[in-house]
GROMACS .gro file of C-alpha atoms in nm:
model
  480
    1MET     CA    1  15.097  12.509   8.431
    2LYS     CA    2  14.755  12.750   8.398
    3ARG     CA    3  14.893  12.878   8.064
    4LYS     CA    4  14.938  12.536   7.927
    5GLN     CA    5  14.594  12.411   8.053
    6LYS     CA    6  14.450  12.733   7.876
    7LEU     CA    7  14.644  12.634   7.525
    8HIS     CA    8  14.506  12.254   7.539
    9LEU     CA    9  14.151  12.365   7.618
   10LEU     CA   10  14.148  12.639   7.321
   11LEU     CA   11  14.317  12.376   7.107
   12GLY     CA   12  14.041  12.126   7.197
   13LEU     CA   13  13.777  12.373   7.112
   14VAL     CA   14  13.958  12.451   6.760
   15ILE     CA   15  13.984  12.088   6.697
   16VAL     CA   16  13.618  12.043   6.764
   17GLY     CA   17  13.506  12.319   6.541
   18ALA     CA   18  13.735  12.177   6.268
   19LEU     CA   19  13.544  11.847   6.297
   20ALA     CA   20  13.189  12.006   6.294
   21VAL     CA   21  13.276  12.233   5.997
   22THR     CA   22  13.415  11.887   5.807
   23ALA     CA   23  13.097  11.696   5.911
   24ALA     CA   24  12.886  11.952   5.773
   25ILE     CA   25  13.098  11.980   5.468
   26VAL     CA   26  13.069  11.600   5.436
   27PHE     CA   27  12.703  11.606   5.484
   28TRP     CA   28  12.668  11.839   5.243
   29VAL     CA   29  12.870  11.671   4.973
   30VAL     CA   30  12.680  11.383   5.037
   31GLU     CA   31  12.337  11.507   4.993
   32SER     CA   32  12.440  11.718   4.706
   33SER     CA   33  12.569  11.385   4.533
   34ARG     CA   34  12.224  11.220   4.631
   35THR     CA   35  12.039  11.536   4.470
   36SER     CA   36  12.290  11.517   4.181
   37ARG     CA   37  12.231  11.157   4.137
   38PHE     CA   38  11.874  11.210   4.108
   39GLU     CA   39  11.857  11.465   3.885
   40THR     CA   40  12.096  11.231   3.671
   41GLN     CA   41  11.859  10.959   3.669
   42ALA     CA   42  11.601  11.213   3.584
   43LEU     CA   43  11.748  11.316   3.276
   44ARG     CA   44  11.893  10.987   3.168
   45ALA     CA   45  11.519  10.826   3.191
   46ALA     CA   46  11.392  11.172   2.997
   47GLU     CA   47  11.676  11.068   2.689
   48ALA     CA   48  11.531  10.737   2.674
   49GLY     CA   49  11.167  10.867   2.681
   50ASP     CA   50  11.064  10.687   3.029
   51TRP     CA   51  10.887  11.013   3.113
   52ASP     CA   52  10.712  10.831   3.425
   53ALA     CA   53  11.056  10.737   3.592
   54ALA     CA   54  11.193  11.073   3.488
   55TYR     CA   55  10.915  11.264   3.686
   56ALA     CA   56  10.959  11.008   3.958
   57TYR     CA   57  11.347  11.080   3.994
   58ALA     CA   58  11.308  11.450   3.918
   59GLU     CA   59  11.054  11.480   4.223
   60LYS     CA   60  11.291  11.293   4.440
   61ALA     CA   61  11.579  11.511   4.344
   62GLU     CA   62  11.348  11.824   4.462
   63ALA     CA   63  11.244  11.658   4.769
   64GLU     CA   64  11.623  11.660   4.865
   65GLY     CA   65  11.645  12.031   4.759
   66ALA     CA   66  11.724  12.045   4.361
   67MET     CA   67  11.541  12.297   4.208
   68ASN     CA   68  11.366  12.289   3.874
   69ALA     CA   69  11.428  11.909   3.803
   70SER     CA   70  11.070  11.858   3.701
   71SER     CA   71  11.108  12.169   3.482
   72ALA     CA   72  11.411  12.006   3.321
   73VAL     CA   73  11.229  11.687   3.241
   74SER     CA   74  10.942  11.877   3.079
   75TYR     CA   75  11.192  12.109   2.889
   76LYS     CA   76  11.322  11.743   2.736
   77ARG     CA   77  10.970  11.636   2.670
   78ALA     CA   78  10.843  11.947   2.485
   79GLU     CA   79  11.153  11.913   2.278
   80ALA     CA   80  11.061  11.553   2.186
   81ALA     CA   81  10.748  11.650   2.108
   82LEU     CA   82  10.849  11.958   1.918
   83LYS     CA   83  11.094  11.697   1.705
   84GLU     CA   84  10.807  11.473   1.625
   85GLY     CA   85  10.594  11.701   1.488
   86ASN     CA   86  10.376  11.730   1.772
   87PHE     CA   87  10.378  12.117   1.817
   88ALA     CA   88  10.025  12.176   2.019
   89GLU     CA   89  10.173  11.942   2.264
   90ALA     CA   90  10.495  12.098   2.271
   91GLU     CA   91  10.340  12.447   2.295
   92GLN     CA   92  10.155  12.332   2.598
   93ILE     CA   93  10.450  12.149   2.771
   94PHE     CA   94  10.678  12.482   2.726
   95ALA     CA   95  10.389  12.688   2.841
   96SER     CA   96  10.360  12.520   3.148
   97ILE     CA   97  10.686  12.567   3.274
   98GLY     CA   98  10.678  12.961   3.255
   99ALA     CA   99  11.001  13.125   3.272
  100TYR     CA  100  11.223  12.809   3.292
  101ARG     CA  101  11.495  12.856   3.045
  102ASP     CA  102  11.420  13.004   2.706
  103ALA     CA  103  11.066  12.838   2.754
  104LYS     CA  104  10.844  13.154   2.684
  105ASP     CA  105  11.048  13.178   2.343
  106ARG     CA  106  11.010  12.785   2.266
  107VAL     CA  107  10.614  12.850   2.315
  108LYS     CA  108  10.648  13.105   2.008
  109GLU     CA  109  10.853  12.871   1.817
  110CYS     CA  110  10.565  12.614   1.838
  111ARG     CA  111  10.283  12.857   1.759
  112TYR     CA  112  10.477  12.951   1.451
  113ARG     CA  113  10.539  12.595   1.311
  114ILE     CA  114  10.188  12.528   1.371
  115ALA     CA  115  10.080  12.845   1.166
  116VAL     CA  116  10.328  12.708   0.909
  117ALA     CA  117  10.170  12.353   0.901
  118LEU     CA  118   9.821  12.502   0.901
  119GLU     CA  119   9.969  12.725   0.568
  120GLY     CA  120  10.121  12.416   0.423
  121ALA     CA  121   9.760  12.243   0.476
  122GLY     CA  122   9.572  12.531   0.275
  123ASP     CA  123   9.413  12.665   0.573
  124PHE     CA  124   9.493  13.004   0.492
  125GLU     CA  125   9.235  13.153   0.743
  126GLY     CA  126   9.382  12.954   1.015
  127ALA     CA  127   9.741  13.049   0.936
  128ARG     CA  128   9.653  13.400   0.896
  129ASP     CA  129   9.490  13.429   1.203
  130ALA     CA  130   9.802  13.245   1.372
  131PHE     CA  131  10.071  13.455   1.204
  132TRP     CA  132   9.890  13.751   1.311
  133ALA     CA  133   9.921  13.639   1.660
  134LEU     CA  134  10.270  13.592   1.653
  135VAL     CA  135  10.369  13.950   1.481
  136PRO     CA  136  10.683  14.044   1.508
  137TYR     CA  137  10.801  13.693   1.556
  138GLY     CA  138  11.072  13.585   1.242
  139ASP     CA  139  10.880  13.659   0.928
  140SER     CA  140  10.551  13.614   1.084
  141GLN     CA  141  10.385  13.951   0.914
  142ASP     CA  142  10.550  13.836   0.547
  143ARG     CA  143  10.326  13.551   0.598
  144TYR     CA  144  10.036  13.715   0.751
  145ASN     CA  145  10.030  13.904   0.405
  146ALA     CA  146  10.098  13.617   0.210
  147CYS     CA  147   9.790  13.434   0.361
  148CYS     CA  148   9.561  13.774   0.336
  149TYR     CA  149   9.661  13.789  -0.029
  150ARG     CA  150   9.575  13.403  -0.083
  151ILE     CA  151   9.233  13.488   0.079
  152ALA     CA  152   9.172  13.796  -0.123
  153LYS     CA  153   9.259  13.591  -0.440
  154ASP     CA  154   9.002  13.314  -0.347
  155LEU     CA  155   8.761  13.592  -0.285
  156GLN     CA  156   8.818  13.713  -0.627
  157GLU     CA  157   8.811  13.400  -0.803
  158GLY     CA  158   8.497  13.308  -0.629
  159GLY     CA  159   8.308  13.601  -0.750
  160ASN     CA  160   8.292  13.787  -0.400
  161LEU     CA  161   8.418  14.104  -0.565
  162GLN     CA  162   8.337  14.373  -0.265
  163ASP     CA  163   8.514  14.179   0.008
  164ALA     CA  164   8.793  14.083  -0.226
  165PHE     CA  165   8.844  14.480  -0.288
  166GLU     CA  166   8.877  14.529   0.036
  167ALA     CA  167   9.083  14.284   0.084
  168PHE     CA  168   9.315  14.379  -0.166
  169THR     CA  169   9.279  14.752  -0.097
  170GLU     CA  170   9.402  14.684   0.275
  171LEU     CA  171   9.715  14.485   0.157
  172ILE     CA  172   9.857  14.746  -0.096
  173PRO     CA  173  10.148  14.776  -0.179
  174TYR     CA  174  10.174  14.383  -0.100
  175ALA     CA  175  10.254  14.200  -0.448
  176ASP     CA  176   9.974  14.302  -0.722
  177SER     CA  177   9.731  14.397  -0.483
  178GLU     CA  178   9.672  14.734  -0.621
  179GLU     CA  179   9.635  14.611  -0.984
  180ARG     CA  180   9.390  14.334  -0.838
  181ALA     CA  181   9.189  14.609  -0.689
  182LYS     CA  182   9.164  14.846  -0.997
  183ALA     CA  183   9.045  14.553  -1.215
  184ILE     CA  184   8.786  14.451  -0.941
  185ALA     CA  185   8.686  14.822  -0.919
  186VAL     CA  186   8.657  14.852  -1.303
  187GLU     CA  187   8.418  14.548  -1.264
  188LEU     CA  188   8.197  14.688  -1.007
  189THR     CA  189   8.194  15.028  -1.122
  190GLY     CA  190   8.140  14.995  -1.499
  191GLN     CA  191   8.386  15.284  -1.539
  192SER     CA  192   8.695  15.199  -1.802
  193ASN     CA  193   8.914  15.365  -1.634
  194PRO     CA  194   9.123  15.199  -1.346
  195GLU     CA  195   9.233  15.490  -1.158
  196GLU     CA  196   8.871  15.644  -1.164
  197ALA     CA  197   8.693  15.304  -1.085
  198LEU     CA  198   8.944  15.284  -0.780
  199SER     CA  199   8.897  15.640  -0.649
  200THR     CA  200   8.521  15.576  -0.674
  201MET     CA  201   8.529  15.255  -0.456
  202ILE     CA  202   8.767  15.424  -0.234
  203GLY     CA  203   8.514  15.727  -0.201
  204ALA     CA  204   8.311  15.477  -0.083
  205THR     CA  205   8.502  15.386   0.163
  206GLU     CA  206   8.576  15.719   0.286
  207GLU     CA  207   8.205  15.769   0.391
  208GLN     CA  208   8.234  15.423   0.588
  209GLU     CA  209   8.522  15.607   0.735
  210ALA     CA  210   8.326  15.907   0.820
  211LYS     CA  211   8.082  15.698   0.993
  212ARG     CA  212   8.344  15.546   1.209
  213ASN     CA  213   8.466  15.847   1.338
  214GLU     CA  214   8.128  15.957   1.448
  215LEU     CA  215   8.076  15.604   1.604
  216ARG     CA  216   8.440  15.699   1.750
  217GLU     CA  217   8.317  15.988   1.889
  218LEU     CA  218   8.013  15.882   2.069
  219ARG     CA  219   8.187  15.587   2.231
  220ALA     CA  220   8.410  15.836   2.353
  221SER     CA  221   8.155  16.034   2.541
  222MET     CA  222   7.990  15.725   2.682
  223GLN     CA  223   8.033  15.677   3.060
  224THR     CA  224   8.087  15.327   3.139
  225GLY     CA  225   8.113  15.172   3.481
  226ARG     CA  226   7.820  15.364   3.664
  227ILE     CA  227   7.600  14.998   3.696
  228ALA     CA  228   7.715  14.657   3.730
  229ALA     CA  229   7.515  14.317   3.789
  230GLY     CA  230   7.627  13.988   3.923
  231LYS     CA  231   7.445  13.693   3.914
  232ALA     CA  232   7.150  13.822   4.158
  233HIS     CA  233   7.276  14.166   4.269
  234ILE     CA  234   7.325  14.525   4.112
  235VAL     CA  235   7.585  14.798   4.216
  236VAL     CA  236   7.508  15.153   4.131
  237LEU     CA  237   7.771  15.413   4.131
  238PHE     CA  238   7.660  15.763   4.207
  239SER     CA  239   7.783  16.132   4.099
  240ASP     CA  240   7.908  16.190   4.484
  241GLY     CA  241   8.123  15.887   4.425
  242HIS     CA  242   7.952  15.637   4.671
  243ALA     CA  243   7.800  15.315   4.557
  244GLU     CA  244   7.504  15.134   4.663
  245ALA     CA  245   7.439  14.752   4.603
  246VAL     CA  246   7.095  14.569   4.613
  247GLY     CA  247   7.004  14.217   4.590
  248ASP     CA  248   7.119  13.850   4.715
  249ASN     CA  249   7.400  13.931   4.971
  250ASN     CA  250   7.484  13.599   5.075
  251ALA     CA  251   7.875  13.631   5.023
  252GLY     CA  252   7.871  14.017   5.155
  253GLN     CA  253   7.841  14.108   4.783
  254CYS     CA  254   7.650  14.423   4.875
  255ASP     CA  255   7.849  14.554   5.165
  256VAL     CA  256   7.990  14.853   4.993
  257SER     CA  257   7.906  15.098   5.242
  258GLY     CA  258   8.268  15.204   5.249
  259PHE     CA  259   8.313  15.215   4.884
  260THR     CA  260   8.354  15.586   4.858
  261ASN     CA  261   8.559  15.840   4.575
  262LEU     CA  262   8.471  15.588   4.320
  263LYS     CA  263   8.478  15.646   3.962
  264ALA     CA  264   8.380  15.289   3.812
  265VAL     CA  265   8.204  14.954   3.953
  266ALA     CA  266   8.176  14.594   3.837
  267ALA     CA  267   8.023  14.301   3.935
  268GLY     CA  268   8.101  13.905   3.932
  269TYR     CA  269   7.898  13.608   4.019
  270ARG     CA  270   7.890  13.727   4.373
  271HIS     CA  271   8.162  13.983   4.449
  272THR     CA  272   8.199  14.373   4.371
  273LEU     CA  273   8.492  14.580   4.266
  274GLY     CA  274   8.494  14.944   4.331
  275LEU     CA  275   8.778  15.154   4.143
  276ARG     CA  276   8.832  15.468   4.347
  277SER     CA  277   8.943  15.806   4.176
  278ASP     CA  278   9.297  15.775   4.286
  279GLY     CA  279   9.359  15.430   4.071
  280THR     CA  280   9.329  15.198   4.389
  281VAL     CA  281   9.052  14.938   4.406
  282VAL     CA  282   8.816  14.781   4.677
  283ALA     CA  283   8.621  14.469   4.693
  284ALA     CA  284   8.386  14.290   4.882
  285GLY     CA  285   8.192  13.938   4.852
  286ASP     CA  286   8.302  13.601   4.777
  287ASN     CA  287   8.674  13.567   4.795
  288SER     CA  288   8.684  13.157   4.761
  289CYS     CA  289   8.925  13.187   4.424
  290GLY     CA  290   9.086  13.473   4.559
  291GLN     CA  291   8.894  13.741   4.360
  292CYS     CA  292   8.896  14.006   4.629
  293ASP     CA  293   9.265  14.000   4.685
  294VAL     CA  294   9.297  14.356   4.478
  295GLY     CA  295   9.411  14.532   4.786
  296THR     CA  296   9.743  14.618   4.655
  297TRP     CA  297   9.644  14.726   4.298
  298THR     CA  298   9.740  15.078   4.227
  299ASN     CA  299   9.725  15.322   3.903
  300VAL     CA  300   9.428  15.099   3.773
  301LYS     CA  301   9.200  15.324   3.518
  302THR     CA  302   8.951  15.015   3.444
  303VAL     CA  303   8.800  14.731   3.644
  304VAL     CA  304   8.606  14.427   3.499
  305CYS     CA  305   8.476  14.125   3.667
  306GLY     CA  306   8.440  13.758   3.530
  307ALA     CA  307   8.239  13.520   3.712
  308PHE     CA  308   8.498  13.422   3.985
  309ASP     CA  309   8.793  13.661   3.878
  310SER     CA  310   8.872  14.018   3.911
  311PHE     CA  311   9.075  14.237   3.628
  312GLY     CA  312   9.203  14.574   3.653
  313ILE     CA  313   9.405  14.741   3.366
  314ARG     CA  314   9.664  15.017   3.463
  315GLU     CA  315   9.735  15.343   3.350
  316ASP     CA  316  10.060  15.193   3.122
  317GLY     CA  317   9.809  14.932   2.977
  318THR     CA  318   9.943  14.657   3.178
  319LEU     CA  319   9.725  14.389   3.332
  320LEU     CA  320   9.619  14.270   3.669
  321HIS     CA  321   9.464  13.980   3.780
  322ALA     CA  322   9.329  13.786   4.073
  323GLY     CA  323   9.078  13.482   4.059
  324PHE     CA  324   9.015  13.135   3.948
  325LEU     CA  325   9.161  13.158   3.584
  326THR     CA  326   9.498  13.029   3.542
  327CYS     CA  327   9.545  13.162   3.199
  328ASP     CA  328   9.886  13.339   3.131
  329PHE     CA  329   9.845  13.681   3.078
  330SER     CA  330  10.243  13.811   3.088
  331GLU     CA  331  10.202  13.926   2.723
  332TRP     CA  332   9.881  14.116   2.767
  333THR     CA  333   9.991  14.448   2.713
  334ASN     CA  334   9.874  14.793   2.615
  335LEU     CA  335   9.552  14.684   2.684
  336ALA     CA  336   9.230  14.902   2.629
  337LEU     CA  337   8.965  14.698   2.752
  338ILE     CA  338   8.888  14.339   2.894
  339ALA     CA  339   8.615  14.105   2.901
  340ALA     CA  340   8.565  13.780   3.084
  341SER     CA  341   8.356  13.471   3.113
  342GLU     CA  342   8.379  13.179   3.379
  343THR     CA  343   8.585  13.015   3.135
  344GLY     CA  344   8.875  13.266   2.980
  345ALA     CA  345   8.914  13.657   2.869
  346VAL     CA  346   8.932  13.864   2.547
  347GLY     CA  347   9.096  14.206   2.531
  348VAL     CA  348   9.149  14.498   2.320
  349ARG     CA  349   9.487  14.671   2.296
  350THR     CA  350   9.510  15.016   2.229
  351ASP     CA  351   9.639  14.970   1.850
  352GLY     CA  352   9.275  14.768   1.760
  353THR     CA  353   9.422  14.433   1.809
  354LEU     CA  354   9.237  14.164   2.015
  355LEU     CA  355   9.377  13.905   2.225
  356SER     CA  356   9.194  13.596   2.368
  357THR     CA  357   9.278  13.307   2.609
  358ARG     CA  358   9.121  13.079   2.370
  359ALA     CA  359   9.324  12.969   2.060
  360ALA     CA  360   8.959  12.892   1.905
  361ASP     CA  361   8.903  13.267   1.887
  362ARG     CA  362   9.030  13.398   1.594
  363PHE     CA  363   9.000  13.770   1.494
  364PRO     CA  364   9.274  13.878   1.255
  365GLY     CA  365   9.378  14.253   1.163
  366SER     CA  366   9.302  14.540   1.384
  367SER     CA  367   9.029  14.843   1.462
  368TYR     CA  368   8.844  14.605   1.711
  369VAL     CA  369   8.694  14.891   1.958
  370ASP     CA  370   8.493  14.660   2.232
  371ALA     CA  371   8.454  14.275   2.284
  372ALA     CA  372   8.214  14.048   2.482
  373LEU     CA  373   8.274  13.643   2.584
  374THR     CA  374   8.042  13.390   2.675
  375ASN     CA  375   8.186  13.032   2.783
  376GLY     CA  376   8.136  12.943   2.402
  377THR     CA  377   8.176  13.229   2.143
  378ALA     CA  378   8.384  13.552   2.164
  379PHE     CA  379   8.281  13.848   2.000
  380ALA     CA  380   8.412  14.154   1.855
  381LEU     CA  381   8.320  14.499   1.765
  382LYS     CA  382   8.477  14.703   1.484
  383ALA     CA  383   8.524  15.055   1.421
  384ASP     CA  384   8.276  15.062   1.150
  385GLY     CA  385   7.997  14.954   1.401
  386THR     CA  386   7.999  14.591   1.278
  387VAL     CA  387   8.004  14.298   1.495
  388ARG     CA  388   8.222  13.958   1.446
  389SER     CA  389   8.239  13.628   1.614
  390ALA     CA  390   8.439  13.344   1.596
  391ASP     CA  391   8.175  13.115   1.489
  392GLY     CA  392   7.968  13.367   1.245
  393ALA     CA  393   7.870  13.709   1.358
  394PRO     CA  394   7.513  13.798   1.428
  395ALA     CA  395   7.332  13.918   1.093
  396GLU     CA  396   7.289  14.279   0.981
  397TRP     CA  397   7.453  14.442   1.304
  398THR     CA  398   7.545  14.811   1.219
  399GLU     CA  399   7.608  15.155   1.401
  400VAL     CA  400   7.680  14.953   1.723
  401LEU     CA  401   7.818  15.157   1.981
  402ALA     CA  402   7.940  14.918   2.211
  403ILE     CA  403   7.858  14.500   2.282
  404ARG     CA  404   7.798  14.307   2.606
  405ASN     CA  405   7.651  13.953   2.692
  406SER     CA  406   7.566  13.723   2.958
  407ALA     CA  407   7.544  13.348   2.936
  408THR     CA  408   7.210  13.387   2.739
  409VAL     CA  409   7.226  13.708   2.531
  410LEU     CA  410   7.421  13.933   2.332
  411VAL     CA  411   7.331  14.287   2.324
  412GLY     CA  412   7.444  14.588   2.099
  413ILE     CA  413   7.367  14.915   2.188
  414ARG     CA  414   7.317  15.125   1.875
  415LEU     CA  415   7.435  15.452   1.767
  416ASP     CA  416   7.050  15.580   1.801
  417GLY     CA  417   7.024  15.422   2.154
  418GLY     CA  418   6.813  15.138   2.073
  419ILE     CA  419   6.905  14.772   2.155
  420LEU     CA  420   7.027  14.455   1.928
  421THR     CA  421   6.993  14.126   2.055
  422HIS     CA  422   7.125  13.768   1.975
  423ALA     CA  423   6.975  13.493   2.175
  424LEU     CA  424   7.291  13.280   2.285
  425LEU     CA  425   7.090  12.964   2.455
  426PRO     CA  426   6.735  12.774   2.351
  427GLY     CA  427   6.473  12.953   2.569
  428SER     CA  428   6.636  13.297   2.612
  429GLU     CA  429   6.430  13.454   2.294
  430GLY     CA  430   6.198  13.601   2.491
  431PHE     CA  431   6.438  13.785   2.705
  432ALA     CA  432   6.617  13.898   2.404
  433GLU     CA  433   6.314  14.015   2.226
  434ALA     CA  434   6.193  14.228   2.551
  435LEU     CA  435   6.555  14.409   2.550
  436GLN     CA  436   6.469  14.517   2.170
  437LYS     CA  437   6.223  14.755   2.339
  438GLU     CA  438   6.444  14.961   2.528
  439THR     CA  439   6.530  15.298   2.371
  440ASP     CA  440   6.777  15.586   2.484
  441VAL     CA  441   7.034  15.341   2.610
  442SER     CA  442   7.364  15.439   2.706
  443GLU     CA  443   7.485  15.144   2.940
  444ILE     CA  444   7.368  14.775   3.007
  445ALA     CA  445   7.465  14.555   3.259
  446LEU     CA  446   7.336  14.176   3.205
  447ALA     CA  447   7.310  13.943   3.486
  448GLY     CA  448   7.177  13.578   3.414
  449THR     CA  449   6.797  13.660   3.384
  450PHE     CA  450   6.769  14.021   3.390
  451ALA     CA  451   6.941  14.347   3.271
  452LEU     CA  452   6.985  14.699   3.444
  453ILE     CA  453   6.987  14.941   3.216
  454ARG     CA  454   7.089  15.332   3.243
  455HIS     CA  455   6.940  15.570   2.996
  456ARG     CA  456   7.116  15.865   2.792
  457ASP     CA  457   6.925  16.097   3.065
  458GLY     CA  458   7.065  15.913   3.333
  459SER     CA  459   6.730  15.721   3.466
  460LEU     CA  460   6.760  15.363   3.528
  461SER     CA  461   6.534  15.057   3.459
  462ALA     CA  462   6.533  14.705   3.444
  463CYS     CA  463   6.444  14.435   3.210
  464GLY     CA  464   6.361  14.056   3.249
  465ASP     CA  465   6.303  13.822   3.531
  466VAL     CA  466   6.375  14.126   3.818
  467PRO     CA  467   6.400  13.998   4.159
  468ALA     CA  468   6.161  14.190   4.406
  469GLN     CA  469   6.412  14.385   4.590
  470ILE     CA  470   6.598  14.497   4.291
  471ALA     CA  471   6.274  14.613   4.116
  472GLU     CA  472   6.179  14.766   4.462
  473PHE     CA  473   6.484  14.992   4.464
  474LEU     CA  474   6.473  15.127   4.131
  475LYS     CA  475   6.154  15.287   4.207
  476ASN     CA  476   6.332  15.542   4.393
  477VAL     CA  477   6.648  15.567   4.281
  478PRO     CA  478   6.780  15.905   4.127
  479ALA     CA  479   6.948  15.954   3.796
  480VAL     CA  480   7.300  15.856   3.785
   0.00000   0.00000   0.00000
């Protein structure tokens, strides 16, 4: 009897368990059906072009546990924009959904179509820059060469022979670039033999290359990261590896007593970074945008601050970022350096090509060695010591070793240690003129209204509207 009771009890437990499992399965099926229904309705609305309804259904599907429903709708919307020829809109939407399906590849497809459209419209400079940014995608390299050729031909036909010669020389052996370069060389030198004329012109180019090599060697010998300036504070790195910060400390940006074993410093609007010799990074100050969340960074060789951002370049050239900007830096690799502002960043790769977060910053080709970025304009330094900008380079700048900027002024450090300046805002002309009086400059850190300068003998000075506390500190600071 007892045995029968036990069997009945066991059977009851089995039945209860089975019912519970069945209920769970039924619940899952019902919920999955609801989710699937919302997803299906979202996609149907997307097919009909009713994007508001599509996103509303996608939101309901995700609330019920579906994944990527909104991304699926966005993907459909981007495809529709692409089909309608709205390439810029499609690019923006594909970029917004990141790793969903093949969205990253579709971004490149959109950019390629934009470049083709620019070429078809006769905007060869715009197309050239767009194709260069896409290399090695598809036939971008060939189209880039074709645009460069057309630009060089226009220069030749417009009588700008020196620039045309340089353009055709860089294109050799593309098409008839060599023959055109020889014809221009004959016209410029007055020599009748095309080969001799070309050699004469190339000889002048080789002299320019020798100057580039001299500039390159000096740049390599310059120490950077010894000084930094934020909005109203400065940071100085001493030879024993410790740092001192002076000035506004409202956010704790000057609390760097624990910064030891450093090899470089950087400063943002109200935060400070220190790069340790072991490749780790320490931070102090304002962290309202996460700009001080750098505690996990390793193998870092360079640190840079934007106003509310922190950047680190690893030994392998990959980029680390923390802070305000939401730009996609996933393709920023093989980096040599980076510069940043409140609204974006510009980087130079080890091959001399330039990257920017802003499509308006067009710097085709390579041989760039430094960059600077304001909220309105990007600037790039070529290996030959000249400076280019996206909206017109400062005139007659030559033999420049490095460029730096604040919101008010662009500065070039020359081969002889002198300073070149370019006022960026009305009212900053006086500050720009005062900076030009500085000599034997090795490094400069620009704040809003003043500059901290390290001279070639290691001594420090300041220029501009220098806060009293900083001016007092600099009176007794040793060479660094």
